[in-house]
CSV table of N, CA and C in Angstrom, one decimal:
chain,number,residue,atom,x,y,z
A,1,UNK,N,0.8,-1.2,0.0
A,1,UNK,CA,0.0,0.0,0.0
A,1,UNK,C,0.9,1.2,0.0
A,2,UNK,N,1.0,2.3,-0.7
A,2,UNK,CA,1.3,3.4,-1.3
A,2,UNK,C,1.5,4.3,-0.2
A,3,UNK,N,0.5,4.7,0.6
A,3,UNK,CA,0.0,4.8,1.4
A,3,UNK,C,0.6,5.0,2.7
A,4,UNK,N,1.5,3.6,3.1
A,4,UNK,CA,2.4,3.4,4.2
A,4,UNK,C,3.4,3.6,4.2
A,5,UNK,N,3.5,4.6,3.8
A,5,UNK,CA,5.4,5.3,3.4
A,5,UNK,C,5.7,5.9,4.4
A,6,UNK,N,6.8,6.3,5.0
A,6,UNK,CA,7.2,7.0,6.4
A,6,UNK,C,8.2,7.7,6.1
A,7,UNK,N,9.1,7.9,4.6
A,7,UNK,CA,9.6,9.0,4.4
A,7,UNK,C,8.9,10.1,3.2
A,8,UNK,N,9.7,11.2,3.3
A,8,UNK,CA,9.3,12.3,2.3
A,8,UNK,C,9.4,12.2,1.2
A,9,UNK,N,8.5,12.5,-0.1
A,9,UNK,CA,9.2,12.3,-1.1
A,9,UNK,C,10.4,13.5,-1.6
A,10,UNK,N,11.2,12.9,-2.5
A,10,UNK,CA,12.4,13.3,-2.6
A,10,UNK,C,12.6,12.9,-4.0
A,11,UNK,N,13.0,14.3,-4.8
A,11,UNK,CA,13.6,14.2,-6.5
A,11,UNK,C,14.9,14.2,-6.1
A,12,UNK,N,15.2,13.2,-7.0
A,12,UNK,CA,16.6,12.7,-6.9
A,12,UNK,C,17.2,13.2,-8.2
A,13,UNK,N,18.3,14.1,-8.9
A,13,UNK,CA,18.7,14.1,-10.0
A,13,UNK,C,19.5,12.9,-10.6
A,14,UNK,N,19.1,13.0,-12.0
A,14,UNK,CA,19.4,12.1,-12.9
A,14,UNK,C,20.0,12.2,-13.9
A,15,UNK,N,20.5,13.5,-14.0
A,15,UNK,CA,21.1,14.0,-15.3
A,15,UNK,C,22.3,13.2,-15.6
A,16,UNK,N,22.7,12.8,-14.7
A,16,UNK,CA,24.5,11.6,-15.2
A,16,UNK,C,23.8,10.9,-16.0
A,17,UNK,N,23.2,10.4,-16.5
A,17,UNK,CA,22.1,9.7,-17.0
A,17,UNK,C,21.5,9.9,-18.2
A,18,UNK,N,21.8,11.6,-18.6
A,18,UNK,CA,21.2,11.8,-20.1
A,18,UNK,C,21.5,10.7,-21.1
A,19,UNK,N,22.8,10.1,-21.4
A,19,UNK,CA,23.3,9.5,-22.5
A,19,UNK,C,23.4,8.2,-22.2
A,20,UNK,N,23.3,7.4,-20.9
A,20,UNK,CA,22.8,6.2,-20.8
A,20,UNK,C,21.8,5.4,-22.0
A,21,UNK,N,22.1,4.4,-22.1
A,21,UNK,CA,21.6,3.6,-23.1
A,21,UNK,C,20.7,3.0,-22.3
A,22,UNK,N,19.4,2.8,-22.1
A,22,UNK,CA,18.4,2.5,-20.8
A,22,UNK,C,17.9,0.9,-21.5
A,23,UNK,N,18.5,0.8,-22.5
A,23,UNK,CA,17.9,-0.6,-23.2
A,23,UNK,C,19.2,-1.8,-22.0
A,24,UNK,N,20.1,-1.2,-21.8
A,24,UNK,CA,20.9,-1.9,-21.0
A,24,UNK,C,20.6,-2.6,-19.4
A,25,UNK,N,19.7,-1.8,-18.8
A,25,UNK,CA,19.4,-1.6,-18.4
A,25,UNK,C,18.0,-1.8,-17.6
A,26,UNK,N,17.4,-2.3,-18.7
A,26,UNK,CA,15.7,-2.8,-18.8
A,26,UNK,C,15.1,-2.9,-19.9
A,27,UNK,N,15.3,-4.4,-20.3
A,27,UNK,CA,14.5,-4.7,-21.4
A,27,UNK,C,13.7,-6.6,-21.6
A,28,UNK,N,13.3,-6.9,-22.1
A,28,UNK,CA,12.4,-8.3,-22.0
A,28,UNK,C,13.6,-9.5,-22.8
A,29,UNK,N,12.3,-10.1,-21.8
A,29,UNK,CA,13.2,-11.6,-22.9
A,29,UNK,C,12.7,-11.5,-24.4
A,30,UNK,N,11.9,-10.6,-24.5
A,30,UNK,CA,11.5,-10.9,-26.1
A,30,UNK,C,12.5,-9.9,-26.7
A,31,UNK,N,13.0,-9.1,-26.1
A,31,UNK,CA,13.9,-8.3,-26.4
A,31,UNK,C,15.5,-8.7,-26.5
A,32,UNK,N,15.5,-9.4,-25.5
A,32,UNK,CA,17.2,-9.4,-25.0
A,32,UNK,C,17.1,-11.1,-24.8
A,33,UNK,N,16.9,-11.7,-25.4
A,33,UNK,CA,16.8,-13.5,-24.8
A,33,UNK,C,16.4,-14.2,-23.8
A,34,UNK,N,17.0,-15.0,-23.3
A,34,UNK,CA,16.5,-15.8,-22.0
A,34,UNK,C,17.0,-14.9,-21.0
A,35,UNK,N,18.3,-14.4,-20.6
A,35,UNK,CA,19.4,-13.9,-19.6
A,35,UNK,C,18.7,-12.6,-19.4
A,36,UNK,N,17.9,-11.8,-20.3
A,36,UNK,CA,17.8,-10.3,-20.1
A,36,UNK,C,17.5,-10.1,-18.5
A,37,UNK,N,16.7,-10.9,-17.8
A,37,UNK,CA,16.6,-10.2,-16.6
A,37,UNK,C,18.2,-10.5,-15.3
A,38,UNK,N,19.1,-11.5,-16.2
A,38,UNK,CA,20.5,-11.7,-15.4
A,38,UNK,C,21.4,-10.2,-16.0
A,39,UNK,N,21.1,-9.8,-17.2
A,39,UNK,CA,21.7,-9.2,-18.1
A,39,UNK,C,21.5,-8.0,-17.3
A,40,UNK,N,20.2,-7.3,-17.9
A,40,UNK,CA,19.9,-5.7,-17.1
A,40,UNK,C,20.9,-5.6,-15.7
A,41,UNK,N,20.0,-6.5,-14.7
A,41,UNK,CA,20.9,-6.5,-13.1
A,41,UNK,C,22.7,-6.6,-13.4
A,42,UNK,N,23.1,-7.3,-13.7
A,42,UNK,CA,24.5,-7.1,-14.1
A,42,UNK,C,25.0,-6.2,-14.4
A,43,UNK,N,24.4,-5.4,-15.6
A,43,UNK,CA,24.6,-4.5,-16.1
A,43,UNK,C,24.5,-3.3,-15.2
A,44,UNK,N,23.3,-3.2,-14.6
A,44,UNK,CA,22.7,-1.9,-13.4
A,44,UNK,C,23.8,-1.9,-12.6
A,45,UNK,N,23.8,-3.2,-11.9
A,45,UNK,CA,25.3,-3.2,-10.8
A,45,UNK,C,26.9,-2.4,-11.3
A,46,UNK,N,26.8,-3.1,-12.1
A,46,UNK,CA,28.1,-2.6,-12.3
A,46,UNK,C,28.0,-1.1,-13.2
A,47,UNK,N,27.1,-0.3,-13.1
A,47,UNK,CA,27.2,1.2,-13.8
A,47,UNK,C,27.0,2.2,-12.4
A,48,UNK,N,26.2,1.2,-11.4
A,48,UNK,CA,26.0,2.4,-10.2
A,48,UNK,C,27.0,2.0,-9.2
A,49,UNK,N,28.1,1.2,-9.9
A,49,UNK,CA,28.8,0.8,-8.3
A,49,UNK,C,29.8,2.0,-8.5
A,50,UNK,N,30.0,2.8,-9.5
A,50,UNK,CA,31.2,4.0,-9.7
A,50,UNK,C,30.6,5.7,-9.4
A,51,UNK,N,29.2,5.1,-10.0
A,51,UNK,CA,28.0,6.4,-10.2
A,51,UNK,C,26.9,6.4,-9.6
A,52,UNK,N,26.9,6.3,-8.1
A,52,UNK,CA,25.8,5.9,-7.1
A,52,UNK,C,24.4,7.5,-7.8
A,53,UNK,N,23.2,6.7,-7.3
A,53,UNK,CA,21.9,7.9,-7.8
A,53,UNK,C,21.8,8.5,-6.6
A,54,UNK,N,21.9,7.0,-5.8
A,54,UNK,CA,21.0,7.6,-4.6
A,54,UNK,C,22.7,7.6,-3.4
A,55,UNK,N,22.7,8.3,-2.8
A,55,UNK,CA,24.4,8.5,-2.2
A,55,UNK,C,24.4,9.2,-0.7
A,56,UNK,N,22.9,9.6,-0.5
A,56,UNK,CA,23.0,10.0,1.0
A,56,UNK,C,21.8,8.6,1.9
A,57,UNK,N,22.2,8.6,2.9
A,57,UNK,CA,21.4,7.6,3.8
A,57,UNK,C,19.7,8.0,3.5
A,58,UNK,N,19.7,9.2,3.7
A,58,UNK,CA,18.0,9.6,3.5
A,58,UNK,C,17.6,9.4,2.1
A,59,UNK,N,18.6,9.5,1.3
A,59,UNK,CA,17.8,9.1,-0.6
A,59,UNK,C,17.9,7.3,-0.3
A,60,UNK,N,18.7,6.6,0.4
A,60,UNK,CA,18.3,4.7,0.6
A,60,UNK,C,17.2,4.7,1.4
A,61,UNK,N,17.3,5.1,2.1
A,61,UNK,CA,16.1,5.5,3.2
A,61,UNK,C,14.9,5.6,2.5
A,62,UNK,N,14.1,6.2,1.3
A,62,UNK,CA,13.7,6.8,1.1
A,62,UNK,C,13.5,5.9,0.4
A,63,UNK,N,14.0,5.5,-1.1
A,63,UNK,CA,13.9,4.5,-2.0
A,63,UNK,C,13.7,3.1,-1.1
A,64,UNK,N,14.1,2.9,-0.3
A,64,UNK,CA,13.3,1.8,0.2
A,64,UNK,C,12.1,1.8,0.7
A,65,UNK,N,12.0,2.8,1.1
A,65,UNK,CA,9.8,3.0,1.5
A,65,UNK,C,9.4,3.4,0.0
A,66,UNK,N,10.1,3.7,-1.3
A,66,UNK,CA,9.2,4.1,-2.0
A,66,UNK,C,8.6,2.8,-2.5
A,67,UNK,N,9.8,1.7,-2.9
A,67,UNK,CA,9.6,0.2,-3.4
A,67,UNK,C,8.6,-1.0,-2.7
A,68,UNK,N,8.0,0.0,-1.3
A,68,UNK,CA,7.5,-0.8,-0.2
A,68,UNK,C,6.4,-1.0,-0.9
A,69,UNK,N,5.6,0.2,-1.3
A,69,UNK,CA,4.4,0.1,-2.0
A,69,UNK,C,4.4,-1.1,-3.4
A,70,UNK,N,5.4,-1.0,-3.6
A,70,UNK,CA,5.1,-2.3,-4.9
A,70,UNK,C,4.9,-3.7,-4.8
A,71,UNK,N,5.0,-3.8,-3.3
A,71,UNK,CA,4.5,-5.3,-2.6
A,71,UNK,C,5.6,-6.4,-2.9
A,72,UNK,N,6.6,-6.5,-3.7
A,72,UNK,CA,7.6,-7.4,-4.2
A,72,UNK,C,8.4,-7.9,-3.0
A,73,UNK,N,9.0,-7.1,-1.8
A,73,UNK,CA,9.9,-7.7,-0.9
A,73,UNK,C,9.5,-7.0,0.5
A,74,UNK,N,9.9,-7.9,1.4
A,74,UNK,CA,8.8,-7.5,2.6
A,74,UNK,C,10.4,-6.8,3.2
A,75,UNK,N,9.9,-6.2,4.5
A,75,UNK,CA,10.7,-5.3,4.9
A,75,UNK,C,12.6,-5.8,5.4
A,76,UNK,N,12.4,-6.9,5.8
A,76,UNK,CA,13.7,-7.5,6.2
A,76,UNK,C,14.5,-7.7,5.0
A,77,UNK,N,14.0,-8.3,3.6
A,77,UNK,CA,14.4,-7.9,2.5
A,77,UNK,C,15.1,-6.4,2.2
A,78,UNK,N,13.9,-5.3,2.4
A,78,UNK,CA,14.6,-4.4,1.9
A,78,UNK,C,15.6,-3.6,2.5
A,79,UNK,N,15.7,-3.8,3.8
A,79,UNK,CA,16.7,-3.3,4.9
A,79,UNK,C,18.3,-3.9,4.4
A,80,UNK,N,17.9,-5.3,3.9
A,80,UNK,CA,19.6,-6.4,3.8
A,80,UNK,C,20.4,-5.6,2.3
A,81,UNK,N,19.0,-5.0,1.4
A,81,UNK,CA,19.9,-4.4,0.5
A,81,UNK,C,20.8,-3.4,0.6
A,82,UNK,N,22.8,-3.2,0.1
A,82,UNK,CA,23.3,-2.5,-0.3
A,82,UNK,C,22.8,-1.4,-0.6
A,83,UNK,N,23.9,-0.3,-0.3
A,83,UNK,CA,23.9,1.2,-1.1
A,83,UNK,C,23.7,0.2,-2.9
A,84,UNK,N,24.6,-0.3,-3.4
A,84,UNK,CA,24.6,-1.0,-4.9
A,84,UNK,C,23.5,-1.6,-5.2
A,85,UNK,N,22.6,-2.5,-4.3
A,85,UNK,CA,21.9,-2.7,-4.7
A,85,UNK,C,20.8,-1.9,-4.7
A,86,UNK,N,20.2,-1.0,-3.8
A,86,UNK,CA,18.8,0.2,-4.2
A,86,UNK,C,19.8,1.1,-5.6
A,87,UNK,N,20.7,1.5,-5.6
A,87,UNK,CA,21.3,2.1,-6.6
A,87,UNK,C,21.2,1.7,-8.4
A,88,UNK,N,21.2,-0.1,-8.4
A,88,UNK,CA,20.9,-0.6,-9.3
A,88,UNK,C,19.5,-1.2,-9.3
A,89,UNK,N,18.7,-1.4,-8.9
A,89,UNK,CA,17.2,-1.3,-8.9
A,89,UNK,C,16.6,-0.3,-8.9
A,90,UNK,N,17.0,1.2,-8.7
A,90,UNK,CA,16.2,2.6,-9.1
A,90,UNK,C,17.3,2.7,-10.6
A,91,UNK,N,18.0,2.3,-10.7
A,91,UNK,CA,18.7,2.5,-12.4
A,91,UNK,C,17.5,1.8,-13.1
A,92,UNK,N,17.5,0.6,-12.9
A,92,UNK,CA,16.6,-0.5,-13.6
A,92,UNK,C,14.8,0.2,-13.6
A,93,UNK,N,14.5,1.2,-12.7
A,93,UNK,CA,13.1,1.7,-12.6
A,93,UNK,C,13.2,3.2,-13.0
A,94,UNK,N,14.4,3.8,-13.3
A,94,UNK,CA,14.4,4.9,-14.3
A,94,UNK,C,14.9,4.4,-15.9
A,95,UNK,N,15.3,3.8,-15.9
A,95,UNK,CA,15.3,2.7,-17.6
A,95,UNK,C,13.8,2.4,-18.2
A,96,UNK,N,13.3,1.9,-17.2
A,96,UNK,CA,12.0,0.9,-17.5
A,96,UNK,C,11.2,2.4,-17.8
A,97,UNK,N,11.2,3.3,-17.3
A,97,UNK,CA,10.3,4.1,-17.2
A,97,UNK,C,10.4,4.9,-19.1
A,98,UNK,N,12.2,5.2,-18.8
A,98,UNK,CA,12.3,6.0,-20.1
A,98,UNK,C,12.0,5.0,-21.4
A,99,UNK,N,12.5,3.9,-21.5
A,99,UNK,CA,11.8,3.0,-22.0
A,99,UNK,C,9.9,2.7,-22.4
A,100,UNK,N,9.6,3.0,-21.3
A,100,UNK,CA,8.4,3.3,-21.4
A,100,UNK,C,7.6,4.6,-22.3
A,101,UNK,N,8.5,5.7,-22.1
A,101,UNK,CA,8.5,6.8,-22.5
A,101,UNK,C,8.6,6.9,-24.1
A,102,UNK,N,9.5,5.7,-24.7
A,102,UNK,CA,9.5,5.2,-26.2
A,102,UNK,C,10.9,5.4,-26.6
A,103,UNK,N,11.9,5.7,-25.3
A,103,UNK,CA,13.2,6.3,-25.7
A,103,UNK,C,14.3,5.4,-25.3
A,104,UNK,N,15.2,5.3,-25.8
A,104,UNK,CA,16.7,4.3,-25.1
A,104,UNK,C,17.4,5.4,-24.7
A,105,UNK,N,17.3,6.7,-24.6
A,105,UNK,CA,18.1,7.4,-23.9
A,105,UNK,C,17.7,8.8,-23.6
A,106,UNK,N,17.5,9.3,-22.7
A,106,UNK,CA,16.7,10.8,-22.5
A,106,UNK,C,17.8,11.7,-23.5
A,107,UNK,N,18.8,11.8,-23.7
A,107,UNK,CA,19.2,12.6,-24.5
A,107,UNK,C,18.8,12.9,-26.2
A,108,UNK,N,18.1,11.9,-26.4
A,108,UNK,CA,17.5,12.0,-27.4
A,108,UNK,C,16.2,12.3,-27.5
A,109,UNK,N,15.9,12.9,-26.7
A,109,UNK,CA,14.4,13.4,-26.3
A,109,UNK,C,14.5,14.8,-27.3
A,110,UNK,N,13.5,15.3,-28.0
A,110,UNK,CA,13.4,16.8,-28.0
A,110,UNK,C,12.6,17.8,-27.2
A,111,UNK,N,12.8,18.9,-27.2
A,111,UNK,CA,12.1,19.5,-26.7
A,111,UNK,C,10.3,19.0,-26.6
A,112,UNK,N,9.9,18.9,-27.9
A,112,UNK,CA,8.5,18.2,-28.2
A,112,UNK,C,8.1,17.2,-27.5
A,113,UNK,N,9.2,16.2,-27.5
A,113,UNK,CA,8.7,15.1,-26.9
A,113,UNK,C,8.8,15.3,-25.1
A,114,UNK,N,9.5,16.0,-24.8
A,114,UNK,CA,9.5,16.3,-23.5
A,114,UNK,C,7.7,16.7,-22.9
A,115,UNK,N,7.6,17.6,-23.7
A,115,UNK,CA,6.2,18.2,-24.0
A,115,UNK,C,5.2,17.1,-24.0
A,116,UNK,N,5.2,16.3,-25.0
A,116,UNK,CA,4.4,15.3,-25.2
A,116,UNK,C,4.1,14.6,-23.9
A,117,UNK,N,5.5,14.0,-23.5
A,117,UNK,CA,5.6,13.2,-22.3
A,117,UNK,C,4.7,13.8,-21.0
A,118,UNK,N,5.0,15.3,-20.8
A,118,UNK,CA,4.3,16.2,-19.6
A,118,UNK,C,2.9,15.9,-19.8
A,119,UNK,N,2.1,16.5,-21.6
A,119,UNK,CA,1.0,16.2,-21.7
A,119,UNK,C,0.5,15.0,-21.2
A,120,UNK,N,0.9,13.8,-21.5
A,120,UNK,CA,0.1,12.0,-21.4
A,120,UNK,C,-0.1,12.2,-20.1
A,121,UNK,N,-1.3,11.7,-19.8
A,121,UNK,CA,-2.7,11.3,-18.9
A,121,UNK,C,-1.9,9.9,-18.7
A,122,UNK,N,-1.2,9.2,-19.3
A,122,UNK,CA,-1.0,7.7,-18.8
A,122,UNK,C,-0.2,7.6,-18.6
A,123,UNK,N,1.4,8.3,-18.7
A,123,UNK,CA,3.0,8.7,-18.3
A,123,UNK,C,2.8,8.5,-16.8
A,124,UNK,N,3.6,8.1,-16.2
A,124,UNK,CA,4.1,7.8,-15.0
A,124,UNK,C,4.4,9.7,-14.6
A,125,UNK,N,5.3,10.0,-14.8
A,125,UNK,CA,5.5,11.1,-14.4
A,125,UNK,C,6.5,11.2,-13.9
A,126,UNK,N,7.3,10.3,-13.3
A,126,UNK,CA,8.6,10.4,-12.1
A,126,UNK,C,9.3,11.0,-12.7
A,127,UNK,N,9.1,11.0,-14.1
A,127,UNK,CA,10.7,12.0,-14.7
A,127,UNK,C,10.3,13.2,-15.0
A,128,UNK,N,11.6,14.1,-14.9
A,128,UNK,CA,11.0,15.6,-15.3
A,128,UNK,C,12.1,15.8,-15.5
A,129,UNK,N,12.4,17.3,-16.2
A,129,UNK,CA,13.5,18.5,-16.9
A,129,UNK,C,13.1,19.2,-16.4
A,130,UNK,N,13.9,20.2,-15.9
A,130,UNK,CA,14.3,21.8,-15.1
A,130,UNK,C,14.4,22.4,-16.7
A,131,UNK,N,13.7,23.3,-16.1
A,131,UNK,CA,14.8,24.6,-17.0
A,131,UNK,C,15.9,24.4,-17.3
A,132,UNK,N,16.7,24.6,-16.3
A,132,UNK,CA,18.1,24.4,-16.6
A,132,UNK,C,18.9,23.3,-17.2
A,133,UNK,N,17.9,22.5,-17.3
A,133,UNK,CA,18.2,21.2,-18.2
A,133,UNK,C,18.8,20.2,-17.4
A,134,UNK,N,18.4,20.1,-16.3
A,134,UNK,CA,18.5,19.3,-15.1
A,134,UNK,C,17.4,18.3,-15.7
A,135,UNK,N,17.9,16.7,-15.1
A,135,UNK,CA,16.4,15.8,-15.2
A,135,UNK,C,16.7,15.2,-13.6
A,136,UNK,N,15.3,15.4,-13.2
A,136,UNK,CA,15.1,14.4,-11.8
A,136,UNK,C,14.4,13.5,-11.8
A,137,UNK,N,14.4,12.6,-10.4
A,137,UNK,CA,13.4,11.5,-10.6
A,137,UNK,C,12.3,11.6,-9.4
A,138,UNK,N,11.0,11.8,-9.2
A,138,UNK,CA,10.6,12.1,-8.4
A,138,UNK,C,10.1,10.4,-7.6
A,139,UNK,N,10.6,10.5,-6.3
A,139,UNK,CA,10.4,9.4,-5.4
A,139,UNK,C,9.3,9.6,-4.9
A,140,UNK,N,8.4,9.5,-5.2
A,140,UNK,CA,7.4,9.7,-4.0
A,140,UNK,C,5.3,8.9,-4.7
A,141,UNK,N,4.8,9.1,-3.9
A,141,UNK,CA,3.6,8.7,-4.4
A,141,UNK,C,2.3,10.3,-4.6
């Protein structure tokens, strides 16, 4: 439940991230073979073990109540995870997202499509662009 979060939400920036190849990152077996789901995590791990997202206690903190809501791992689970590991499981859920979005890489976005993306009624939303050409990811419900 969504609902029973106990931290704040918190935008995390994402811009190291423009030129990421997000197909690396999250994609299907009908996409990427049998391994895709050994493939992506592999992959995640070893891109955020140099380039952590989340890097202060209150952004793991935080990503772990946000993941609570998705009912997948109960709380003892989410405690035993590494900095590396919430690091590469929010890589894998800003991938899937941009992916979602129709793109393998936010830098290939244009301005329009940015637009487009704000417009949709069915877009997730966690991603955004600043002005300043900053992109965040919003943690929160």
């Amino acid at each position: 439940d969504f609902s029973q979060t106990n931290t704040k939400p918190m935008e995390i920036e994402i811009t190291s991230l423009l030129e990421a190849d997000c197909f690396d990152f999250a994609h299907s077996i009908a996409e990427g073979g049998p391994n895709a789901g050994p493939d992506t995590w592999r992959a995640a791990m070893a891109e955020t073990k140099n380039l952590p997202l989340l890097s202060t206690p209150e952004q793991l903190e935080s990503f772990r109540d946000y993941v609570k809501g998705f009912g997948a791992w109960d709380n003892e689970e989410r405690a035993a995870w590494s900095a590396n590991e919430c690091n590469a499981l929010f890589l894998q859920l800003i991938a899937g997202d941009v992916r979602e979005m129709g793109f393998d890489s936010l830098d290939s976005m244009t301005p329009e499509d940015w637009q487009a993306y704000e417009a949709d009624e069915n877009a997730t939303h966690n991603i955004f662009k600043a002005e300043d050409g900053r992109v965040f990811y919003y943690l929160g419900t």
